[in-house]
Every structure is written in C-alpha cells, then in structure tokens.
C-alpha cells in the first residue's frame, strides 16, 4: 500500500538487490527493494532473521561483509549516490550524514576508552582539530540529549548498565546531527522498563534533529509504539508497506498477520496447546524437596544481590516457576546459585536434601546430570570448531548414558525430534550454519538427552525472533509434562511468563516484590513495581499509549520510591511450591 508523503526525501532505495555468492550457489539476500525514507519520519523494518533487514542497512552504510555485494539498483542519500562513493568519501559520510546504532552496545564501545573520549574521537575524525573545551561541551550536550549526566563521560563502558550503554550509542550516533539514523534492534536484550526509556530517548533525539530513522526489529509490539511506517520483509522481499496503523489494524499479507499474532499478550490467547498433550509424567515422590533455598542471601561487597528468601519445590508434579524482573534484579544470581556456579553468602541451596556446595565428587557428578541449564546466548554455548553432533554426544557419554554408538545416535535423533528439529538437517552442521532458533532448540535437546529432573532456563528466548519464541517455549512446556521435568524460567518477558508459568516470583533489587499464580501476579498486579513492568510492555496496539519522556521520568521516581518498600505481596500458593520471605506477612488471595 502506498504511503502519502511530503517533505524532503532522505534516503531512496530503488530496485535494490543484494547477493552473496556461496559454495552452494548464489543467495539472493534482498530482491528488488523499493522504498523512500523522509526527514522526520520513523520507518520500521520488521521481519524474521534472514529477511534482509540488517543486510539492507549495511548496504546503505557500504558495510556489507564480503562476499556480499549490491547486484543491482540505486541507494541515494539526499542527492548522493552511495554506490558511487569511494572508501574515503564513504568514511566521511558515515556518522556525519548517516549514523548506525548497533544491537550490542557493549561490543560496539571501546572497553579501554572513556565515553567522552569516544565521542571526541568521532568529532575529530570528521572536523579535524577542535579545542578541548569545545569537545567537552559538545560531549556533555550529546549525553544530556539522551538523559545522561556529564559525569558519565568520564566512565568506562563496563561501569554502565545495559540501558546506559545503549543510550551512549545513541549519543554517539547523533553527535554530528546526521540526516539518517539506522537503529538495528537497539533494545532486543533490554528489560521492558529500560527498553521504553531507550526508545523514548531515541524518538526524542531523532525528532529534535529532524533526521529520518530506520528502526530494525522483529517485535511487532515495539514497532507499533515506536514508528510511523512499517516495511515488512520476508526472504529479502518487501511484502507489505504502509503506515503503522494500516499494517497493525488491517494487515494484508499472511506473513504480516503471522508476525502480529506471534506477539504473546497478557490475558490474550495462549500459544500453548494445553490439554492436548499427554498427562504430566510425575516424578517419584521423595521425602526431600527437589530444590530448596533455606534462608539464602547473596552479597557482593556492599551490594546485596539476593535478600533472604526460602522456598521448597517438591518436583513430584512438574512445574514451571518463573522469576521475572529488570536487569540487575537478582534473577540470574538466583539461577547461578541453583546451578552451583556461585555459593550463597548465607543459607543453603539443597537438591534432594543435599547441600549442593558441600557435595563430594560422585554426588556433584550426579547433580550436574540431574540439573541442566538453557542459557541466553545459544551461540556461546557451542564450541564453534565442533559440529553439533559432538556437542550433543560429549555430555551423553561423559555422564555414562551411552551404551553404544548406535544408542547415542538414537538418543540424539529422539532429542532433536522432540524439540521440532530434523536431525538429518542439523547434526552435521557447525553452530554458525544454524539460525538462532535452531541453536536454542539444540541446547534444549542437549539437556533433554541427560533426562534431568530440573531445568534452569535463563532468558532462553530473548535473542530469537518473536515468532520463534512461542515455538521454543511451547517445546519446553510440552517437554515438562512429557519427561517430568520441573523448570525455573528466568526472564524479563512477563507476557510469556503469564502463559507458561505455574507460579511467578517478581524480583526487584534482590527483594521479592510480588509472588503467586500468574493470572493473579501478572494478570492483576497489586505491587507498584509489577504494575510498572506491565505498563512498560509494548503492545501491538497503536491506540495504546506507551508514554513519553515525562513517563520515563515518572518511572525513575517510582523506582526510587520502590527501593524503600521491601514488603512482599503474596497472591496465593500452588501445590508443590512453598515460598517464604522473612519479615513479610502473607496475604495470599
């Protein structure tokens, strides 16, 4: 659908095709793309991994990785044909006329340079020698434009939170007032509160300098709250283009409809086929809980990462216990203690009645076999030099499960099939030859081969496409019942926690803010912090306000007040899981 436009055209893509020669033939990454970006407009590029979003953006920057090349078409920035520029001319164009804000802020900032030095470097590279007083003023102004104080300029990247690092990348990107900003999934690994702050910052800065903005992503909810237009890409082709209201409310293409329906909503239809599978395979009842925290705390110097808490998970009937909250709330610290990666500062972590930090070699080996993990970054979980089948075989043989080579092959095939993968298509590949969703499911398959009793899933779907999240979580949910596995699901995605959980724990600065069944805690939150998390979720509804900068300031004040309130709101219990917090009164509903 054509979009009526007015004003100056910042970027014109005319019949652009991008190809990658491979040993298997020519890959057409982008095909005949036609699109125009106008000044002051925000255009979302949305689609799954491999749809051509980032490839198109890199072509605009002349940063395509070899052997990729623009095989046909024209890319015009203002009146400048990008494809005709030589290397030096393009270097001057980057940042000054077109800026790129990358997905991984930590990997994009120089770890051994202070923030202000990195901004100064960018200014000097384009403007030559500039007085230090002027550089200081301009870097302070850049940081102020994204809501950061001048003191941040004297810090190193590792001293900043994830949200602060992302805002620094925005400050760098707009330091020379470019005509076009390209933001490549700038909030994909951030919690919902920080995500809202970063997007509000980006929108305000872009509006202030009047540049065009391309926002790349796969989250239709985020797009609905952030852009003016949507360009839907699938397999390198533009399948639909229109205003965000047109696309969200009246999608025409089946793929667009699929992307919209893939967004899980609090209170919406479940993506699980509940009641259709086999009844849960219950674990043999024992006298000791499967997992127990007994007065556990964790401190790092003067910082308390986890405040005193106790719980018992009997594991007799498999359950999914979700632990939700912002980055830095203590979620992953709890997971590390459950896995025995770090010991509590006080209290005990018990598995089937044994203190996991006092186990002997034989008991620890048995513990490692029975408690498996699915981590956030699937690529980092594989040795890039080995094929996938080696990654699955090694622990299976190490823990003494393998009876023969054929038995190992059989179990690998069973595990891959259980998570929806074709073994013949994935087992002989290297990790880099697989998609993020395939790698994530293989991590689940590897854990499944060991027949664990407990699975710790730490942000298992935060780095995959929105359309794949439901598929992977459905796999995990079905395996819970099929194999009798209890699961601790650590996430900042409250919408998915609402659908898959039996019980939800909301953490804030190591305190339990609210706890109970998901329909109570997430569906009808009572604690102000839980309410803030729910309000910060981007919904695929253009009529629902996600807030402006004033609401971001309100969030900061709200969080400051919440840090003084450590009272837990208990919303109910479920059989088989008992949570207690010292000094809190139960008001279970």
XYZ file of C-alpha atoms in Angstrom:
589
model
C 0.000 0.000 0.000
C 1.342 3.426 -0.967
C 2.000 5.899 1.845
C 1.293 9.579 1.192
C 4.412 11.597 1.999
C 5.580 15.188 1.983
C 8.866 16.888 2.709
C 12.441 16.106 1.837
C 13.460 12.563 0.890
C 16.441 11.494 2.992
C 17.038 8.008 1.547
C 15.825 6.373 -1.647
C 16.205 2.647 -2.293
C 15.419 1.931 -5.942
C 15.205 -1.659 -7.199
C 17.981 -2.740 -4.781
C 19.131 -6.365 -4.912
C 21.906 -7.817 -2.760
C 23.570 -11.173 -3.443
C 26.016 -13.453 -1.609
C 27.996 -15.989 -3.670
C 28.363 -19.276 -1.754
C 29.655 -22.754 -2.488
C 26.031 -23.847 -2.782
C 25.152 -21.154 -5.303
C 24.079 -17.523 -5.314
C 21.998 -16.397 -2.306
C 19.602 -13.538 -3.059
C 19.541 -11.772 0.313
C 17.496 -8.775 -0.888
C 15.402 -8.632 -4.049
C 14.213 -5.525 -5.943
C 13.601 -3.376 -2.877
C 11.931 -0.006 -3.470
C 11.464 2.356 -0.532
C 11.860 6.030 0.404
C 12.607 7.486 3.852
C 11.531 11.087 4.520
C 13.023 13.537 7.000
C 11.415 13.398 10.420
C 9.771 10.019 9.682
C 10.397 6.785 11.563
C 10.208 3.660 9.413
C 10.327 0.172 10.924
C 11.981 -2.698 9.042
C 10.369 -5.816 10.501
C 10.797 -9.500 9.723
C 12.444 -12.648 10.993
C 16.185 -13.321 10.966
C 17.337 -13.712 7.374
C 14.637 -11.438 5.947
C 17.175 -8.855 4.700
C 16.626 -6.081 7.279
C 20.202 -5.666 8.513
C 21.673 -6.546 5.106
C 19.818 -3.591 3.579
C 21.013 -1.265 6.351
C 24.630 -2.379 5.934
C 24.395 -1.755 2.187
C 23.333 1.837 2.917
C 26.455 2.174 5.089
C 28.665 0.396 2.497
C 29.493 -2.119 5.225
C 28.355 -5.386 3.625
C 30.570 -8.278 4.655
C 32.415 -9.984 1.800
C 31.487 -11.636 -0.472
C 28.129 -9.814 -0.368
C 27.520 -7.070 -2.907
C 24.750 -4.869 -4.307
C 23.995 -6.607 -7.593
C 21.554 -4.018 -8.932
C 19.684 -0.858 -8.061
C 20.418 2.526 -6.583
C 20.902 3.796 -2.981
C 20.612 7.582 -2.787
C 21.260 9.583 0.387
C 19.797 13.005 -0.323
C 21.321 13.761 -3.739
C 24.332 11.456 -3.245
C 24.539 8.049 -4.894
C 26.043 5.898 -2.136
C 27.230 3.173 -4.503
C 29.409 5.675 -6.417
C 31.381 6.821 -3.342
C 34.940 5.626 -2.817
C 36.151 4.402 0.579
C 37.342 7.803 1.834
C 34.184 9.569 0.689
C 32.049 6.952 2.407
C 34.068 7.262 5.623
C 33.235 10.975 5.709
C 29.574 10.215 5.014
C 29.215 7.778 7.891
C 28.195 9.405 11.162
C 28.124 12.870 9.585
C 25.219 12.092 7.232
C 24.117 8.561 8.148
C 24.619 7.003 11.587
C 24.322 3.358 12.641
C 23.255 2.388 16.174
C 24.105 -1.303 16.651
C 22.348 -4.055 18.582
C 25.141 -4.975 21.005
C 26.157 -1.769 22.769
C 28.896 -3.410 24.861
C 30.562 -4.869 21.776
C 30.352 -1.537 19.949
C 32.067 0.653 22.553
C 35.822 0.611 23.078
C 36.310 -1.010 26.509
C 39.571 0.820 27.253
C 38.405 4.346 26.394
C 36.263 6.660 28.472
C 32.896 7.537 26.979
C 33.714 11.178 26.283
C 36.963 10.215 24.542
C 34.958 8.049 22.139
C 32.622 10.944 21.330
C 35.623 13.257 20.872
C 37.225 10.749 18.510
C 34.118 10.798 16.311
C 34.055 14.612 16.184
C 37.788 14.896 15.427
C 37.576 12.273 12.675
C 35.144 14.483 10.745
C 36.018 18.008 11.827
C 39.759 17.829 12.474
C 41.309 19.610 15.455
C 38.719 21.013 17.838
C 39.542 22.788 21.104
C 39.211 20.568 24.157
C 36.792 22.945 25.847
C 34.541 22.754 22.779
C 34.832 18.945 22.705
C 33.889 18.763 26.382
C 30.866 20.998 25.858
C 29.671 19.014 22.843
C 30.117 15.601 24.506
C 28.236 16.836 27.591
C 25.466 18.142 25.313
C 25.303 14.794 23.474
C 24.986 12.881 26.733
C 22.424 15.353 28.076
C 20.325 14.862 24.928
C 19.909 11.186 25.851
C 19.257 11.849 29.529
C 22.757 11.168 30.869
C 24.788 13.490 33.079
C 28.152 14.891 32.078
C 29.884 12.678 34.670
C 29.053 9.643 32.510
C 31.605 10.889 30.018
C 34.408 10.083 32.481
C 33.267 6.483 32.914
C 34.285 3.356 31.026
C 31.702 1.156 29.243
C 31.880 -1.628 31.852
C 30.821 0.878 34.528
C 27.460 1.483 32.809
C 24.241 -0.515 32.837
C 22.901 -2.033 29.610
C 20.409 0.789 29.156
C 23.056 3.461 29.753
C 25.404 1.846 27.217
C 22.638 1.800 24.633
C 21.911 5.485 25.251
C 25.628 6.255 24.868
C 25.481 4.570 21.436
C 22.549 6.846 20.563
C 24.544 9.878 21.755
C 27.454 8.835 19.521
C 25.111 8.299 16.601
C 23.569 11.777 16.791
C 26.763 13.644 17.743
C 27.070 15.150 14.235
C 23.316 15.584 13.554
C 23.060 13.064 10.684
C 20.331 13.140 8.044
C 19.534 9.441 8.645
C 19.770 7.232 11.723
C 19.711 3.435 11.409
C 18.963 1.675 14.708
C 19.471 -2.092 14.458
C 17.452 -3.801 17.219
C 18.719 -1.294 19.813
C 16.634 -2.740 22.676
C 16.465 -6.500 21.973
C 18.372 -7.575 25.112
C 16.916 -4.956 27.490
C 14.144 -5.342 30.049
C 10.824 -3.647 29.301
C 11.340 -0.609 31.566
C 14.808 0.123 30.164
C 13.539 -0.626 26.645
C 10.857 2.027 26.992
C 13.378 4.593 28.280
C 15.812 3.919 25.417
C 13.125 4.115 22.728
C 11.688 7.317 24.171
C 15.205 8.788 24.154
C 15.819 7.736 20.549
C 12.477 9.128 19.336
C 13.002 12.476 21.066
C 16.549 12.953 19.792
C 15.519 11.986 16.251
C 12.601 14.427 16.341
C 14.842 17.203 17.677
C 17.404 16.986 14.869
C 14.750 16.187 12.219
C 16.502 13.172 10.744
C 14.904 10.129 9.169
C 15.000 6.936 11.219
C 15.099 3.283 10.205
C 14.293 1.040 13.172
C 15.160 -2.619 12.573
C 13.435 -5.250 14.691
C 11.216 -8.316 14.928
C 8.900 -7.240 17.756
C 5.593 -6.007 16.340
C 4.583 -4.569 19.725
C 7.700 -2.395 19.886
C 7.171 -1.245 16.315
C 3.550 -0.295 16.969
C 4.672 2.050 19.744
C 7.744 3.492 18.022
C 7.398 4.128 14.267
C 5.256 5.983 11.714
C 5.534 3.412 8.923
C 6.239 -0.301 8.663
C 8.114 -2.139 5.926
C 7.581 -5.896 6.264
C 10.380 -8.017 4.765
C 10.335 -11.760 4.137
C 13.126 -13.699 2.438
C 14.617 -10.485 1.078
C 11.388 -9.137 -0.391
C 9.224 -6.213 0.709
C 5.854 -7.918 1.137
C 3.929 -5.035 2.699
C 4.455 -1.321 3.385
C 2.139 1.208 4.956
C 1.518 3.392 7.974
C 1.832 1.585 11.270
C -1.920 1.978 11.797
C -2.681 0.418 8.394
C -0.350 -2.537 8.979
C -1.386 -3.268 12.570
C -5.135 -2.844 12.130
C -5.592 -4.054 8.533
C -2.692 -6.314 7.520
C -2.966 -7.710 4.016
C -0.142 -10.218 3.676
C -0.352 -13.578 5.544
C 3.207 -13.122 6.811
C 2.328 -9.754 8.355
C -0.668 -11.348 10.058
C 1.623 -14.094 11.384
C 4.060 -11.555 12.863
C 1.237 -9.705 14.616
C -0.336 -12.886 16.004
C 3.053 -14.126 17.264
C 3.177 -11.420 19.958
C 2.086 -13.017 23.273
C -0.262 -10.782 25.241
C -1.018 -10.677 28.943
C -4.563 -12.015 29.156
C -4.563 -12.915 25.449
C -4.947 -16.275 23.766
C -2.400 -18.863 24.872
C 0.145 -20.155 22.377
C 0.169 -23.483 24.255
C -1.934 -26.491 23.297
C -2.992 -27.108 26.862
C -4.957 -30.260 27.436
C -3.996 -31.763 24.058
C -0.793 -33.478 25.116
C -0.114 -36.456 27.325
C -0.807 -36.101 31.048
C 2.210 -34.990 33.097
C 4.761 -37.691 33.914
C 5.032 -37.295 37.679
C 8.315 -37.784 39.485
C 8.526 -40.429 42.184
C 7.620 -38.890 45.499
C 10.558 -38.486 47.857
C 10.955 -37.335 51.409
C 13.126 -34.382 50.391
C 12.231 -31.452 48.080
C 13.710 -31.485 44.607
C 15.117 -27.966 45.119
C 15.228 -25.903 48.291
C 16.501 -22.447 49.259
C 16.970 -22.306 53.028
C 17.454 -18.691 54.195
C 19.562 -17.884 51.137
C 21.214 -14.499 50.576
C 23.923 -13.319 48.192
C 26.083 -10.222 48.601
C 28.909 -8.735 46.555
C 30.791 -6.343 48.815
C 28.277 -3.731 49.957
C 25.686 -4.800 47.357
C 23.023 -7.339 48.288
C 22.064 -9.149 45.071
C 19.563 -11.513 46.738
C 17.883 -10.726 50.049
C 16.854 -13.525 52.457
C 14.397 -15.988 50.967
C 13.364 -19.604 51.362
C 11.374 -21.923 49.134
C 10.700 -25.608 48.547
C 9.926 -27.171 45.161
C 8.883 -30.778 45.706
C 9.099 -31.681 41.989
C 6.597 -34.509 42.356
C 4.341 -32.905 39.731
C 6.426 -30.984 37.135
C 6.010 -27.223 37.356
C 7.330 -24.065 35.740
C 8.340 -21.407 38.272
C 9.060 -18.068 36.604
C 11.422 -15.476 38.087
C 10.844 -12.070 36.473
C 12.224 -8.555 36.884
C 14.529 -5.970 35.357
C 18.204 -6.475 34.612
C 20.083 -6.338 37.910
C 17.119 -7.559 39.954
C 18.914 -10.750 41.041
C 17.280 -13.250 38.661
C 20.446 -14.690 37.128
C 22.186 -14.649 40.525
C 19.441 -16.948 41.801
C 19.970 -19.173 38.748
C 23.724 -19.297 39.327
C 23.159 -20.409 42.919
C 20.688 -23.097 41.819
C 23.292 -24.451 39.405
C 26.092 -24.323 41.974
C 28.078 -21.798 39.924
C 28.220 -19.436 42.912
C 27.704 -20.171 46.599
C 25.220 -18.194 48.717
C 26.649 -15.715 51.236
C 24.390 -17.279 53.858
C 21.877 -20.097 53.918
C 21.845 -23.326 51.908
C 20.835 -24.405 48.423
C 19.644 -28.010 48.644
C 18.986 -30.553 45.901
C 17.108 -33.645 47.075
C 18.225 -32.947 50.629
C 21.924 -32.362 49.884
C 23.713 -29.027 50.142
C 24.981 -28.579 46.576
C 28.016 -26.620 47.777
C 29.152 -29.432 50.076
C 28.768 -32.390 47.724
C 31.509 -34.898 47.133
C 32.767 -35.685 43.608
C 30.283 -38.523 42.966
C 27.289 -36.589 44.263
C 28.319 -33.492 42.300
C 28.562 -35.520 39.088
C 25.064 -36.849 39.730
C 23.857 -33.288 40.443
C 25.315 -31.999 37.179
C 23.475 -34.750 35.327
C 20.124 -34.059 37.016
C 20.205 -30.260 36.854
C 20.674 -28.828 33.373
C 20.679 -25.271 32.038
C 19.499 -23.408 28.939
C 21.316 -20.084 28.653
C 20.502 -16.770 26.995
C 23.117 -16.810 24.234
C 22.821 -20.059 22.233
C 25.904 -19.357 20.131
C 28.171 -19.026 23.176
C 27.039 -22.467 24.379
C 28.638 -24.278 21.437
C 32.302 -24.752 20.574
C 32.460 -23.177 17.099
C 35.155 -25.646 15.990
C 32.996 -28.760 16.508
C 29.936 -29.949 14.672
C 26.624 -30.010 16.514
C 26.561 -33.782 16.983
C 29.781 -33.571 19.017
C 28.170 -31.048 21.377
C 25.278 -33.447 21.988
C 27.349 -36.630 22.209
C 30.002 -35.404 24.623
C 27.897 -34.916 27.798
C 25.827 -38.019 26.998
C 28.981 -40.144 27.001
C 30.640 -38.210 29.842
C 27.769 -38.974 32.225
C 27.764 -42.679 31.320
C 24.485 -42.856 29.385
C 25.957 -44.197 26.135
C 25.612 -47.962 25.704
C 26.915 -47.914 22.156
C 27.448 -45.529 19.273
C 24.119 -46.523 17.754
C 22.395 -45.906 21.103
C 23.916 -42.413 21.237
C 22.777 -41.699 17.675
C 19.268 -42.900 18.522
C 19.040 -40.608 21.568
C 20.339 -37.628 19.581
C 17.684 -38.209 16.939
C 14.972 -38.543 19.604
C 16.018 -35.323 21.356
C 16.176 -33.314 18.118
C 12.771 -34.581 17.040
C 11.322 -33.741 20.474
C 12.261 -30.052 20.012
C 10.955 -29.886 16.452
C 14.225 -30.239 14.522
C 15.098 -32.569 11.657
C 18.224 -34.434 12.873
C 19.458 -35.064 9.343
C 19.437 -31.313 8.693
C 21.237 -30.063 11.804
C 23.513 -32.667 13.434
C 26.385 -32.495 10.937
C 26.434 -28.711 10.753
C 28.628 -26.235 12.607
C 26.938 -23.782 15.016
C 27.425 -20.794 12.704
C 25.488 -22.626 9.983
C 22.317 -22.671 12.100
C 19.789 -19.983 12.918
C 19.440 -18.609 16.449
C 16.203 -20.535 16.929
C 17.808 -23.809 15.824
C 20.766 -23.310 18.176
C 18.448 -22.517 21.075
C 16.395 -25.657 20.500
C 19.565 -27.733 20.272
C 20.581 -26.502 23.721
C 17.236 -27.817 24.995
C 17.829 -31.094 23.121
C 21.277 -31.482 24.695
C 19.811 -31.024 28.170
C 16.953 -33.401 27.359
C 19.312 -36.242 26.407
C 20.531 -36.390 30.007
C 16.976 -36.884 31.345
C 17.341 -34.169 34.017
C 14.957 -33.650 36.900
C 15.380 -29.868 36.901
C 15.995 -27.352 34.108
C 17.210 -23.791 34.744
C 16.230 -21.707 31.693
C 17.896 -18.279 31.901
C 16.377 -15.936 29.280
C 16.168 -18.833 26.785
C 14.318 -16.882 24.062
C 15.406 -13.253 24.463
C 17.765 -13.420 21.463
C 15.459 -15.108 18.945
C 12.699 -13.789 16.699
C 9.336 -13.070 18.306
C 7.698 -15.662 16.048
C 10.148 -18.322 17.290
C 9.759 -17.529 20.996
C 6.334 -19.136 21.232
C 7.586 -22.231 19.377
C 10.603 -22.752 21.653
C 8.630 -22.081 24.846
C 5.916 -24.469 23.670
C 8.649 -27.104 23.155
C 9.905 -26.549 26.710
C 6.371 -26.579 28.140
C 5.483 -29.858 26.388
C 8.766 -31.486 27.455
C 7.985 -30.574 31.069
C 4.969 -32.895 31.008
C 6.426 -35.499 28.662
C 9.590 -36.058 30.691
C 8.506 -34.929 34.165
C 10.995 -32.026 34.305
C 10.480 -29.097 36.666
C 11.661 -25.780 35.221
C 12.889 -22.476 36.675
C 12.199 -19.918 33.922
C 14.243 -16.719 34.372
C 13.040 -13.862 32.170
C 12.128 -10.193 31.820
C 9.324 -11.103 29.391
C 6.196 -11.014 31.542
C 3.858 -11.876 28.678
C 5.450 -15.288 28.077
C 5.733 -15.897 31.830
C 1.987 -15.273 32.082
C 1.261 -18.125 29.673
C 3.794 -20.818 30.650
C 4.083 -20.449 34.445
C 2.504 -22.256 37.354
C 3.935 -19.680 39.780
C 5.610 -16.292 39.334
C 8.174 -14.508 41.519
C 8.755 -10.802 40.782
C 12.203 -9.606 41.888
C 13.332 -6.021 42.434
C 16.875 -5.337 43.667
C 17.021 -8.816 45.169
C 13.728 -8.419 47.066
C 10.615 -10.409 46.197
C 8.070 -7.719 45.328
C 5.148 -9.981 44.450
C 4.588 -13.729 44.147
C 1.772 -16.077 43.258
C -0.080 -17.684 40.322
C 0.465 -15.831 37.004
C -3.164 -14.831 36.482
C -3.006 -13.010 39.811
C 0.510 -11.567 39.755
C 0.702 -10.597 36.056
C -2.977 -10.560 35.147
C -3.988 -8.386 38.110
C -0.808 -6.958 39.702
C -1.041 -5.347 43.134
C 2.559 -4.269 43.785
C 3.544 -0.914 42.156
C 6.701 -2.468 40.692
C 4.779 -5.275 38.967
C 2.314 -2.686 37.669
C 5.225 -0.650 36.271
C 6.587 -3.727 34.477
C 3.186 -4.464 32.924
C 2.683 -0.832 31.862
C 6.096 -0.869 30.160
C 5.271 -3.776 27.823
C 4.978 -2.562 24.202
C 1.644 -3.801 22.821
C 0.778 -4.163 19.103
C -1.945 -1.560 19.558
C -1.415 1.902 18.079
C -4.222 3.319 20.226
C -2.477 2.338 23.470
C -0.030 4.986 24.657
C 3.393 3.705 25.652
C 4.265 7.044 27.264
C 6.639 9.885 26.508
C 9.717 11.281 28.271
C 7.615 12.539 31.176
C 6.519 8.969 31.904
C 10.168 7.859 31.798
C 10.960 10.446 34.467
C 7.989 9.182 36.455
C 9.403 5.652 36.196
C 12.706 6.804 37.678
C 10.923 8.447 40.602
C 8.701 5.400 41.070
C 11.688 3.051 41.172
C 13.426 5.303 43.697
C 10.369 5.110 45.956
C 10.024 1.354 45.479
C 13.593 0.798 46.684
C 12.385 1.930 50.116
C 9.493 -0.565 50.138
C 10.670 -4.135 50.656
C 7.319 -5.634 51.642
C 6.327 -8.718 49.629
C 2.798 -9.048 48.255
C 1.778 -12.719 48.310
C -1.053 -13.510 45.897
C -1.628 -17.205 46.579
C 0.038 -20.610 46.652
C 0.203 -23.611 44.352
C 0.597 -27.240 45.490
C 4.189 -28.400 45.448
C 5.846 -24.988 45.802
C 6.187 -23.170 49.112
C 7.792 -19.710 49.297
C 8.580 -17.749 52.458
C 10.279 -14.387 52.905
C 11.486 -13.479 56.417
C 9.672 -10.475 57.863
C 6.853 -10.488 55.287
C 3.210 -11.101 56.035
C 1.327 -13.483 53.755
C -1.811 -12.010 52.244
C -2.494 -14.850 49.845
C -5.642 -14.331 47.854
